[in-house]
XYZ file of C-alpha atoms in Angstrom:
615
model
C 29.395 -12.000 -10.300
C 30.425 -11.575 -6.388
C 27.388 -10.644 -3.929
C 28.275 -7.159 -3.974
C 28.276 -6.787 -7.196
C 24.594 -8.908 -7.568
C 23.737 -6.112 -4.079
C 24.291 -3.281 -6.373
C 22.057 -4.634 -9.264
C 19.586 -4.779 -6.848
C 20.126 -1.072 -5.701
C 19.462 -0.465 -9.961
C 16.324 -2.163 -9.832
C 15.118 -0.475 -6.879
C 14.977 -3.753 -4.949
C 16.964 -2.370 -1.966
C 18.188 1.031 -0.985
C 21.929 2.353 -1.472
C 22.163 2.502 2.104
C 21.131 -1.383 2.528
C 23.952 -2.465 -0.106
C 26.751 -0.081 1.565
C 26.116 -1.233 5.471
C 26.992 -4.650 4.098
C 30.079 -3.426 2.187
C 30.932 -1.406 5.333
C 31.203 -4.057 7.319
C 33.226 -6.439 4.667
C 35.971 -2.890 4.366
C 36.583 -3.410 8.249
C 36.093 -7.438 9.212
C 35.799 -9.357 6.191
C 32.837 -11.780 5.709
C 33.635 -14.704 3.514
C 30.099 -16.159 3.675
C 28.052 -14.330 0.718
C 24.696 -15.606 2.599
C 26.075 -13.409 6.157
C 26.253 -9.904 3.314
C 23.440 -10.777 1.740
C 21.099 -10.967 4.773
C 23.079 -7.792 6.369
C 21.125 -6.132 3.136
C 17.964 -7.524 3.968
C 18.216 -6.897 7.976
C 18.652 -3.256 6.763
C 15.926 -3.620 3.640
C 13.514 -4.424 5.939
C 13.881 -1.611 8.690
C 13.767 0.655 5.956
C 10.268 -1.205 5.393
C 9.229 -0.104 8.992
C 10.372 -3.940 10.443
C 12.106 -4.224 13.950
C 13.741 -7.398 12.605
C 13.474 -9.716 10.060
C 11.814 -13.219 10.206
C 13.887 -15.672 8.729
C 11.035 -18.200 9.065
C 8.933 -16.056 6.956
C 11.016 -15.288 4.414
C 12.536 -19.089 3.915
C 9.063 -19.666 3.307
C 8.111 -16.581 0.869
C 11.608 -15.723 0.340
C 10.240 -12.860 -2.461
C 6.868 -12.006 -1.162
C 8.233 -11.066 2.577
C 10.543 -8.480 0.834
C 7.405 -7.365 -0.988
C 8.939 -8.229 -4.276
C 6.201 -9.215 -6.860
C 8.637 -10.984 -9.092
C 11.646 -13.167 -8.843
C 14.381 -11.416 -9.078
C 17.304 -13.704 -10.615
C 19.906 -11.670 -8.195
C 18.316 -13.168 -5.225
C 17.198 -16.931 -6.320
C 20.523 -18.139 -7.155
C 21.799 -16.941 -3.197
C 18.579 -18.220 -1.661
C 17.731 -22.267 -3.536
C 17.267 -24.461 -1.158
C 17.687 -22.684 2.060
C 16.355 -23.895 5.351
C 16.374 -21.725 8.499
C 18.517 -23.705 9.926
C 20.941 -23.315 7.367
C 20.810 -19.422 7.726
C 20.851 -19.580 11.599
C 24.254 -21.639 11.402
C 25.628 -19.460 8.573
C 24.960 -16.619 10.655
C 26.060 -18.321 14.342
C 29.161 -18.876 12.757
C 29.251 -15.333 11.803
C 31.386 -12.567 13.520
C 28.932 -9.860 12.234
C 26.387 -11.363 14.326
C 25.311 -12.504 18.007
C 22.931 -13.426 20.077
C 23.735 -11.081 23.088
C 23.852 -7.299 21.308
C 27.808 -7.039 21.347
C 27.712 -7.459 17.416
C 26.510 -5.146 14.288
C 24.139 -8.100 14.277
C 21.837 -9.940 16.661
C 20.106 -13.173 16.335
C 17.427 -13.942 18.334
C 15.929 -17.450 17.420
C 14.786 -16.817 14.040
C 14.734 -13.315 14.369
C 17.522 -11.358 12.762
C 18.332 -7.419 14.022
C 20.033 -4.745 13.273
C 21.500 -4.913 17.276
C 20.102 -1.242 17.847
C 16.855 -2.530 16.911
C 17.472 -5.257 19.278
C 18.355 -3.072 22.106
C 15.366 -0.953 22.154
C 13.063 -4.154 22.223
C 14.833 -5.212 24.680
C 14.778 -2.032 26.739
C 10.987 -1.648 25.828
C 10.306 -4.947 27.474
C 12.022 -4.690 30.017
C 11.136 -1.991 31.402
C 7.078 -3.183 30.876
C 7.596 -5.972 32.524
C 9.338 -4.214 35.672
C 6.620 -1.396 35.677
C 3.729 -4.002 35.471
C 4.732 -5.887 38.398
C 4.671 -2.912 40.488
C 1.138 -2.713 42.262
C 0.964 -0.635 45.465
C -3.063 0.135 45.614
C -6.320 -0.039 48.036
C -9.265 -1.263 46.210
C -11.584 0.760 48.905
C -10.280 4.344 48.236
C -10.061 3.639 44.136
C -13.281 2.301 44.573
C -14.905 5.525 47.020
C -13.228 7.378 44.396
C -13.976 5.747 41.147
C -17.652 5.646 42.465
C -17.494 9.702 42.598
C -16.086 9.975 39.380
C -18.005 7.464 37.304
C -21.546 8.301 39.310
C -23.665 6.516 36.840
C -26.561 4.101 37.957
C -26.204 0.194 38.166
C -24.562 -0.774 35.104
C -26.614 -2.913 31.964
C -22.971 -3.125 30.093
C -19.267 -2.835 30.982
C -17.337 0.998 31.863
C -15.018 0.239 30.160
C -13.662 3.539 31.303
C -14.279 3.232 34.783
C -12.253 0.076 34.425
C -9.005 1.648 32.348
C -9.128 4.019 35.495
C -8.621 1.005 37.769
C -6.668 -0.973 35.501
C -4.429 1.776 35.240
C -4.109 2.889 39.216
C -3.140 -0.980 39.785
C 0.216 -0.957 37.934
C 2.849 1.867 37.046
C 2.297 0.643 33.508
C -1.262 0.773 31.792
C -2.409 1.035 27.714
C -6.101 2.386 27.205
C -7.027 1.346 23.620
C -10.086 2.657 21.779
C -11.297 3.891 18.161
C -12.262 7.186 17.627
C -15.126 9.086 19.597
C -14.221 6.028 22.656
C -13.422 8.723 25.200
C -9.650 7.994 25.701
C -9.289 11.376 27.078
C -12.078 12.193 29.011
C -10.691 8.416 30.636
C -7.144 9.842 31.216
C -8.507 12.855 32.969
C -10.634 11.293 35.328
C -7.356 8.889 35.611
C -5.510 11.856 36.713
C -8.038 12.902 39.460
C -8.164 9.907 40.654
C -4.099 9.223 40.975
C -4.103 12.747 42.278
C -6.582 12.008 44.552
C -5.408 9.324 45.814
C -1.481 10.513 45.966
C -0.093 12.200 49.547
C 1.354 14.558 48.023
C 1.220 16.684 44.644
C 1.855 14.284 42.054
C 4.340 15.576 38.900
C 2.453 14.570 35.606
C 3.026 15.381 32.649
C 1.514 14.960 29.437
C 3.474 14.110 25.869
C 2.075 12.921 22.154
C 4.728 12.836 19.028
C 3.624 15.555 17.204
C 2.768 18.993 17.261
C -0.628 18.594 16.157
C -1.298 15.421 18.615
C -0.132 17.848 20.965
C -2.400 20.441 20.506
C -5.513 18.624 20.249
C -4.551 16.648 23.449
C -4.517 20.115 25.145
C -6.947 21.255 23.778
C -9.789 18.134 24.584
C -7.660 18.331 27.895
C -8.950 21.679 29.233
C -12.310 21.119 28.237
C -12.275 17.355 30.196
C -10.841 18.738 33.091
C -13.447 21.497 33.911
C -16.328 18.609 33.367
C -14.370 17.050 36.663
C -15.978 17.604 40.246
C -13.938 20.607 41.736
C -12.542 17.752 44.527
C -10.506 15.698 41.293
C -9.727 19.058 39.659
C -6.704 20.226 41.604
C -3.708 20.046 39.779
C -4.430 18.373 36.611
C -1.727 19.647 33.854
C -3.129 21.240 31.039
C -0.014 21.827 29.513
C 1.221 18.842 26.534
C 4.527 18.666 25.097
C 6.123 16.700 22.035
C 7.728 13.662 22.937
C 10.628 15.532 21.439
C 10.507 18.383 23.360
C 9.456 16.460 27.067
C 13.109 13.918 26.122
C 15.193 16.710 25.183
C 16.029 16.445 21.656
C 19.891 16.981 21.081
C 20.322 18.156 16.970
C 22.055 15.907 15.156
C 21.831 13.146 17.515
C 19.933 10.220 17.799
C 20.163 10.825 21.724
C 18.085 12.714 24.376
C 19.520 14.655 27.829
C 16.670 12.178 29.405
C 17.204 8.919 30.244
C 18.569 6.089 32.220
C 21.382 8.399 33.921
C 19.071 11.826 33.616
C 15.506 10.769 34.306
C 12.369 12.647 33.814
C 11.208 14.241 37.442
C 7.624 13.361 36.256
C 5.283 10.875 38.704
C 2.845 10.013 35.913
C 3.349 10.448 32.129
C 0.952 10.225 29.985
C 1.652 9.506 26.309
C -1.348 10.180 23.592
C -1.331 8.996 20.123
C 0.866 6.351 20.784
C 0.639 4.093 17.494
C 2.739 6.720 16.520
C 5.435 5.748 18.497
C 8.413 3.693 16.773
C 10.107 1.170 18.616
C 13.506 3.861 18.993
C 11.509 6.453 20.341
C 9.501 4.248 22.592
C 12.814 2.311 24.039
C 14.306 6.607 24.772
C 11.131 7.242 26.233
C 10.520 4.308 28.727
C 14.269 4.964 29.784
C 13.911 8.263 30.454
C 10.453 7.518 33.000
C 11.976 6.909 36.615
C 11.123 3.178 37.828
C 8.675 4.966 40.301
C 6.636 6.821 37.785
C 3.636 5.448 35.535
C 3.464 5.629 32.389
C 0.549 5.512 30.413
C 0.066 5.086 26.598
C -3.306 5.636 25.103
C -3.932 5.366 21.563
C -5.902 3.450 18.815
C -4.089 0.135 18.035
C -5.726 -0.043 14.509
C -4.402 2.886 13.257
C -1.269 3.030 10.923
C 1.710 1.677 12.573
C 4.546 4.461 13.061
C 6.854 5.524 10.120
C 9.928 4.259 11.461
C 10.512 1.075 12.660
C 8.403 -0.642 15.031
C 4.032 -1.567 15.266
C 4.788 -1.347 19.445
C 1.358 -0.099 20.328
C -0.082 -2.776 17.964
C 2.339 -5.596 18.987
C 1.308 -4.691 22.589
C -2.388 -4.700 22.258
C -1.983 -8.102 20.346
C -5.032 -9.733 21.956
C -7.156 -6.836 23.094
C -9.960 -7.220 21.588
C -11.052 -10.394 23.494
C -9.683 -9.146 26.683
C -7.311 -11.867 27.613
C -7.352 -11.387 31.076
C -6.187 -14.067 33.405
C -8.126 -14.770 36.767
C -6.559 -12.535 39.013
C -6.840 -9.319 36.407
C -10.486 -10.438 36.157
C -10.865 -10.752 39.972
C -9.571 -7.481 40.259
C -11.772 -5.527 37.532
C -14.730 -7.277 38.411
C -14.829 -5.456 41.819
C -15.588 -2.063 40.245
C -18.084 -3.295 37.991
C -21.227 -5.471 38.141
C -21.480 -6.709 34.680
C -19.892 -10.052 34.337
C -16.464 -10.172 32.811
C -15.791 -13.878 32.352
C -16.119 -13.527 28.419
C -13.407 -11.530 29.052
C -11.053 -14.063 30.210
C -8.176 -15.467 28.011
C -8.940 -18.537 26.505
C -5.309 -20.768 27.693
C -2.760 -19.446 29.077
C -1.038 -18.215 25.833
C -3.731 -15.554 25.477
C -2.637 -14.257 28.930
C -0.164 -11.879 28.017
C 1.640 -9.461 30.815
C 0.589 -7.139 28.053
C -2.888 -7.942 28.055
C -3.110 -7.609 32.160
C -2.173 -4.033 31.591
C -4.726 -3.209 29.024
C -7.798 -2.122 28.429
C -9.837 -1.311 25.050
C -13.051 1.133 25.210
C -15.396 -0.156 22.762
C -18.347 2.187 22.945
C -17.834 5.372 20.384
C -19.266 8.453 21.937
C -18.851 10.457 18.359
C -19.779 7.837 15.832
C -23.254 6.375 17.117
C -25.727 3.860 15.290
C -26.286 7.016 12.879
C -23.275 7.412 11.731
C -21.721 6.382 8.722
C -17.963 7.040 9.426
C -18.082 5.277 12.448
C -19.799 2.289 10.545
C -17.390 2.476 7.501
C -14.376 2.372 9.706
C -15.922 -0.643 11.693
C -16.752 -2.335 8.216
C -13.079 -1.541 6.998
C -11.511 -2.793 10.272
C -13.715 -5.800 10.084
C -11.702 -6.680 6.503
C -15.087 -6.339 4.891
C -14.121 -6.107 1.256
C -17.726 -4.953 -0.513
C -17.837 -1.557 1.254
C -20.882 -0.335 -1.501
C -23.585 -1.177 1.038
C -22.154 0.744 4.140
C -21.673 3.879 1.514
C -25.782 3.517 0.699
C -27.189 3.251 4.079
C -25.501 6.461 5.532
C -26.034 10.427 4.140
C -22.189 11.213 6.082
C -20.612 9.134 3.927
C -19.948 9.563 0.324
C -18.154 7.429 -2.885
C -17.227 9.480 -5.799
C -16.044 6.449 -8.443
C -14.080 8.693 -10.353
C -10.286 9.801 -11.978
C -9.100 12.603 -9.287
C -8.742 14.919 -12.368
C -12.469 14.676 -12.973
C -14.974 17.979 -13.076
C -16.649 16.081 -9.786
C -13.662 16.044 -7.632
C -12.295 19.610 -8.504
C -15.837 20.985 -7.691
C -16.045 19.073 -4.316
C -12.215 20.708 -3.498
C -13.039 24.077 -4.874
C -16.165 24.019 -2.705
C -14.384 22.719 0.687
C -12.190 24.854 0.581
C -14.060 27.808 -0.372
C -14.987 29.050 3.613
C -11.306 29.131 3.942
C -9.608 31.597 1.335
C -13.024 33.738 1.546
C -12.219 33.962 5.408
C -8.641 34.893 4.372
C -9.259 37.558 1.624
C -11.443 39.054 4.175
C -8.669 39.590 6.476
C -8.583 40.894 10.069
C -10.311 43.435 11.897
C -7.642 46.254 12.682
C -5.536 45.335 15.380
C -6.784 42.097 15.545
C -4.834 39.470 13.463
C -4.207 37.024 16.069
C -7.527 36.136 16.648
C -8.235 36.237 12.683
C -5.444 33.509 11.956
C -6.753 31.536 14.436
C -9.805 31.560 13.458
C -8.277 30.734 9.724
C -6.270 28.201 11.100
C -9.514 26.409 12.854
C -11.134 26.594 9.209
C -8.108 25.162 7.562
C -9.249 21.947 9.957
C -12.596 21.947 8.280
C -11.996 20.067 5.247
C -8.820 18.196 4.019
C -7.498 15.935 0.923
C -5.409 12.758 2.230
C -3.537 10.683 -0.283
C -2.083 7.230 0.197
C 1.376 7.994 -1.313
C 3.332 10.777 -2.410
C 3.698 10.219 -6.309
C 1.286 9.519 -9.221
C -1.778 10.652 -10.190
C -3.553 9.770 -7.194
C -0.171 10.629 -5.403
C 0.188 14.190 -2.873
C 2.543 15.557 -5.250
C 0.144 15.730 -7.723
C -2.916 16.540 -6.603
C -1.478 19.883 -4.352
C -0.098 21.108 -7.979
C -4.063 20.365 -9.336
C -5.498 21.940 -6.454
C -3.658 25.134 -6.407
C -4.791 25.210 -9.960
C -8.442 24.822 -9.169
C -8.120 26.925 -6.576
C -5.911 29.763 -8.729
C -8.677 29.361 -11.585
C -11.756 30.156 -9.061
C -10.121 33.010 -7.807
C -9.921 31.978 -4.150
C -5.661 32.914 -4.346
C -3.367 34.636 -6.398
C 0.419 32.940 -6.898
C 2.777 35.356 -7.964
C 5.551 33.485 -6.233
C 6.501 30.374 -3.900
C 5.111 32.336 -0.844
C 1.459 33.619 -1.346
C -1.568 35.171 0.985
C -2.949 31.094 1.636
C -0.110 28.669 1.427
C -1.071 25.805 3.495
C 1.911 24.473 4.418
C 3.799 21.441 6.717
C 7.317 21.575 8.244
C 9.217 18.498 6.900
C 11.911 18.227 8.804
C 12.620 19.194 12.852
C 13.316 23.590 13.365
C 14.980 23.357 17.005
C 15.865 27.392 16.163
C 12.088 27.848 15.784
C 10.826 25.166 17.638
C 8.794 23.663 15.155
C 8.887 20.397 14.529
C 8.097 17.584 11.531
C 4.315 17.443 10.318
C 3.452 21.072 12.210
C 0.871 22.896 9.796
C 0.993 26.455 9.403
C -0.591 29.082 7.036
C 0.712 31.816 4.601
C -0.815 35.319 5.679
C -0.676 38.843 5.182
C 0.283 40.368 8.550
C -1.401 43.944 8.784
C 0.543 44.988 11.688
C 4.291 43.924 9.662
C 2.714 44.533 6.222
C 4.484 41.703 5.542
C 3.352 37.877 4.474
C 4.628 35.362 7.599
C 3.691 31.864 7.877
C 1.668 31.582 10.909
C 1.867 28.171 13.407
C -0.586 27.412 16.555
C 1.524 25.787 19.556
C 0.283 23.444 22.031
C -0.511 26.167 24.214
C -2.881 27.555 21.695
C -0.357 30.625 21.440
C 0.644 31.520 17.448
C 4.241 32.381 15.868
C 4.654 34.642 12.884
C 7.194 33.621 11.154
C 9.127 34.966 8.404
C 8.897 32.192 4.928
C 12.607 33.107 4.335
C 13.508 31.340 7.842
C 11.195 27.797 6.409
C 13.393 25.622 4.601
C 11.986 22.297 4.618
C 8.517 22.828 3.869
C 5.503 21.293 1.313
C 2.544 22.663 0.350
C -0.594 20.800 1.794
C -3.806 21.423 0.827
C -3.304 17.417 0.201
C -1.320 15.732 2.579
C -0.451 11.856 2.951
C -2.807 9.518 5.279
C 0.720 9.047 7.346
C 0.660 12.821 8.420
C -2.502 13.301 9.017
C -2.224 10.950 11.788
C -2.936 12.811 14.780
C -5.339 15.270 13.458
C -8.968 15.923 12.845
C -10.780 17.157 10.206
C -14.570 17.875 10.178
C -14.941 16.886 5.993
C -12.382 14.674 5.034
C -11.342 13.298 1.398
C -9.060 10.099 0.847
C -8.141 9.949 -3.034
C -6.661 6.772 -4.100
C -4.843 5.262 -7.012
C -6.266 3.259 -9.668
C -3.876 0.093 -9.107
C -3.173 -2.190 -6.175
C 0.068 -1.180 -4.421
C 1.541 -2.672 -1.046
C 1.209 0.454 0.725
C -2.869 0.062 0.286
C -3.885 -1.510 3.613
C -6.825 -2.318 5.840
C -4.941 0.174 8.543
C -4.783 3.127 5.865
C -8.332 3.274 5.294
C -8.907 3.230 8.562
C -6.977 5.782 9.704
C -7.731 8.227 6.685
C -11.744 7.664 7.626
C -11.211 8.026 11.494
C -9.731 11.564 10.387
C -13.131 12.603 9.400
C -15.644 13.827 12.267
C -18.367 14.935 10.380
C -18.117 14.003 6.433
C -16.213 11.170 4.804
C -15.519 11.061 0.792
C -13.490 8.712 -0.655
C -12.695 9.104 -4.125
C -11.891 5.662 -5.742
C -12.618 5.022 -9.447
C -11.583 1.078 -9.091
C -13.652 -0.888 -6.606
C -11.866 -3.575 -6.221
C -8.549 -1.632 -5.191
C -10.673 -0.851 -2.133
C -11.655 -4.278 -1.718
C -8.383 -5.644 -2.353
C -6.733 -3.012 0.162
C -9.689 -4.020 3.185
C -8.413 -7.722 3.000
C -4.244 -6.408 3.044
C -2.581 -5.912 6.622
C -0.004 -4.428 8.114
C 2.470 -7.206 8.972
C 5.617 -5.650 10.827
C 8.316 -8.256 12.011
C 9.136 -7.976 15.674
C 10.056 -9.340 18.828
C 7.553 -7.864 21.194
């Protein structure tokens, strides 16, 4: 059997993807590769994006050749190719390759023992870069950040760090700056004061413009935006944007094409951009994005670096923050800080010179949660989870916010805790508008469609979205909260799937199914970033789902004031530390998690996200 032939066996047994098998066979159609080692790794290269890797790590998988694929058997295709293989066997195999490189002029690139797909390898390369250039640009005066800082952060003599104080400096040093933080940190009252400061400090008007990947990010960035910026001192208030645009949208998204009209040759006019939400960001996106900034510009990334990694390829926010947590700052980043605050910050300071990243000189994590205080159990449950603390029980006993239903998600207990949640919602809907007033009905709807939501960790099974949104719309149908006489009916939560450039609505926007009294006719109805709402027709939605459950993936970027994570009854890879998190952080006010097998929770506290990459 030749190694296509073994390739496609593999495609049967779901062990890699169509696409995997054909970019090898490609490739053999137009330059033929007599080394079956060079195809099979051109698989695996692809495999392994597909798996959300920039590369893949040939040290790794020499040493767990099955368990870095996330195989959890031994699949006789791959054991005869792979016996007794060294990585430097497969780095002269590949050298000698004319599918691969080290220099990006190939459909491969080797880099050490990291193999890429080469457009992979260009945008880490652009992404780096272009950080490193941007960090070593420093043009400040301590005295007027620190007259202004002083005005801005007015609080008495400090008994612990300002951590937000110092992202403010941190970030008026360098044109590039990450502010880290959980939930409830204050990244965005941070970035605001940031901008009164920068624009306080500028001679002229400064350009700024703010950006997160999805429409929802979007509109709660604008949203927590005008609210921070009338809490400023009418001095720092003068023009601060309000205004926050997809990353889509600010690049210029071009249908069809992986291209943007920004970049390199067509820059952004923007002074400062500020990107929120940013573990969102794949490695792609990020590379378009940093060469689209002008050299002269800052950029700015804030976002949570425990969260789930993006769903393309790439962990950059993660991979960037590597380190955070202690600080990692080397003496002249800790010379620097320390003259804004008078807490000392040598515990702070990176432990060798390893630990002293570029990255790390450019970063600062807020550790003190403003929404989830000593009372709160969400905030100590996502702490505990983050931790890798496997017996959870405990943290669910101690706090009234926080709840553990040990149950099937078909049971009695879990339909009446939907049923209920969602209750305010369809009663608020069968109500309807006042006459004349529908507008500020569906946004009121909309605002209680954000009061309670089911996240799953995958899309299929029992425990799966799929699933449960057919169940729900049962329980629902059988209370009499909607009536389904078709697809389209008076309720309909649902998400665009798939970019609408004609509508301008893009991938993971929510909108809801309404009778419009003005029409008489039922629309969908969306909120922009703007807080302005479009009616649209259902006919012109083609790539929709229903989501009165939606996956932990998509809810990234959104808030929810009750929040319910179902998960399976069996261990799968996709069950990480990073998931929890990230479905618990969703919740502001209540937290269930519905979990009939205890130690699948366990089990998923102690699994990581591992991405392969170069940064």
């Amino acid at each position: 059997m030749n190694i296509e032939q073994n390739l496609r066996k593999a495609v049967v047994m779901r062990q890699l993807r169509a696409l995997d098998v054909e970019l090898a066979a490609s490739l053999h159609r137009m330059q033929p590769e007599p080394d079956a080692l060079v195809q099979l790794l051109t698989a695996l290269v692809s495999y392994q994006y597909g798996r959300g890797h920039s590369c893949f790590d040939l040290t790794l998988w020499c040493e767990n050749p099955y368990e870095t694929l996330g195989y959890t058997e031994h699949p006789a295709w791959l054991a005869g190719v792979i016996q007794g293989l060294t990585v430097a066997d497969v780095v002269v195999r590949l050298t000698a390759s004319g599918w691969c490189s080290n220099n990006g002029s190939t459909p491969l690139t080797l880099l050490g023992d990291k193999l890429y797909l080469t457009r992979l390898y260009n945008a880490e390369q652009t992404i780096s870069t272009a950080i490193a250039a941007r960090i070593g640009r420093q043009n400040v005066n301590v005295a007027n950040i620190q007259a202004a800082l002083n005005k801005l952060f007015p609080e008495p003599h400090e008994t612990e760090v300002n951590w937000q104080k110092l992202a403010c400096a941190m970030a008026a040093l360098r044109h590039f700056a990450i502010i880290t933080g959980g939930p409830g940190t204050g990244k965005t009252t941070t970035v605001v004061r940031l901008l009164g400061l920068l624009q306080h400090l500028a001679e002229g008007q400064l350009n700024i413009v703010l950006a997160a990947p999805t429409g929802k990010a979007a509109a709660r960035l604008q949203e927590s935006i005008g609210k921070a910026v009338k809490e400023l001192d009418e001095e720092f208030q003068l023009n601060i944007p309000t205004a926050v645009s997809t990353l889509h949208r600010l690049l210029g998204s071009r249908p069809g094409k992986r291209s943007f009209r920004h970049d390199s040759s067509n820059p952004l006019t923007a002074d400062v951009v500020i990107v929120d939400e940013a573990s969102m960001v794949d490695a792609e996106m990020m590379a378009a994005l940093l060469s689209a900034v002008k050299p002269s510009a800052r950029l700015v990334l804030l976002g949570d670096k425990d969260q789930l990694a993006s769903v393309e390829a790439g962990s950059v926010l993660a991979d960037l923050c590597e380190g955070a947590n202690e600080g990692g700052y080397n003496a002249t980043t800790l010379a620097y800080l320390s003259q804004f605050t008078t807490v000392n910050m040598n515990k702070f300071a990176a432990t060798d010179a390893n630990a002293a990243t570029d990255y790390n000189q450019a970063t600062v994590m807020l550790r003190r949660s403003y929404r989830f205080g000593a009372d709160s159990g969400i905030g100590e449950l996502s702490r505990a989870v983050n931790a890798g603390q496997t017996d959870l029980k405990p943290v669910f006993a101690a706090f009234n916010d926080i709840h553990w239903l040990e149950t099937d998600p078909a049971s009695p207990a879990v339909r009446s805790l939907v049923v209920n949640g969602y209750r305010a919602l369809f009663e608020l809907i069968q109500r309807g508008p006042e006459k004349g007033n529908s507008d500020e009905w569906a946004k009121q709807v909309l605002k209680q469609q954000r009061a309670f939501q089911v996240l799953c960790a995958m899309r299929k099974g029992e425990a799966g979205v799929n699933t449960m949104n057919e169940r729900i719309t049962q329980w629902l149908r059988a209370a009499g909260l909607i009536s389904i006489e078709r697809q389209w009916y008076a309720g309909r939560a649902v998400m665009i799937e798939q970019n609408n450039y004609t509508l301008n609505l893009m991938n993971g926007d929510v909108g809801m199914a309404l009778w419009h009294p003005e029409t008489e006719q039922l629309r969908v109805v969306f909120e922009a970033a703007d807080g302005s709402l479009r009616w649209v027709l259902p006919a012109r939605l083609s790539q929709t789902s229903t989501v009165y459950a939606m996956t932990i993936h998509k809810s990234q970027g959104s808030e929810f004031a009750h929040t319910v994570m179902v998960l399976p009854n069996n261990m799968l890879p996709l069950l990480t530390r990073e998931l929890l998190y990230t479905a618990i952080t969703r919740a502001s006010e209540q937290f269930t998690m519905v979990a009939e097998q205890a130690s699948v929770v366990a089990q998923a506290c102690e699994q990581r996200v591992q991405r392969s990459s170069g940064l």
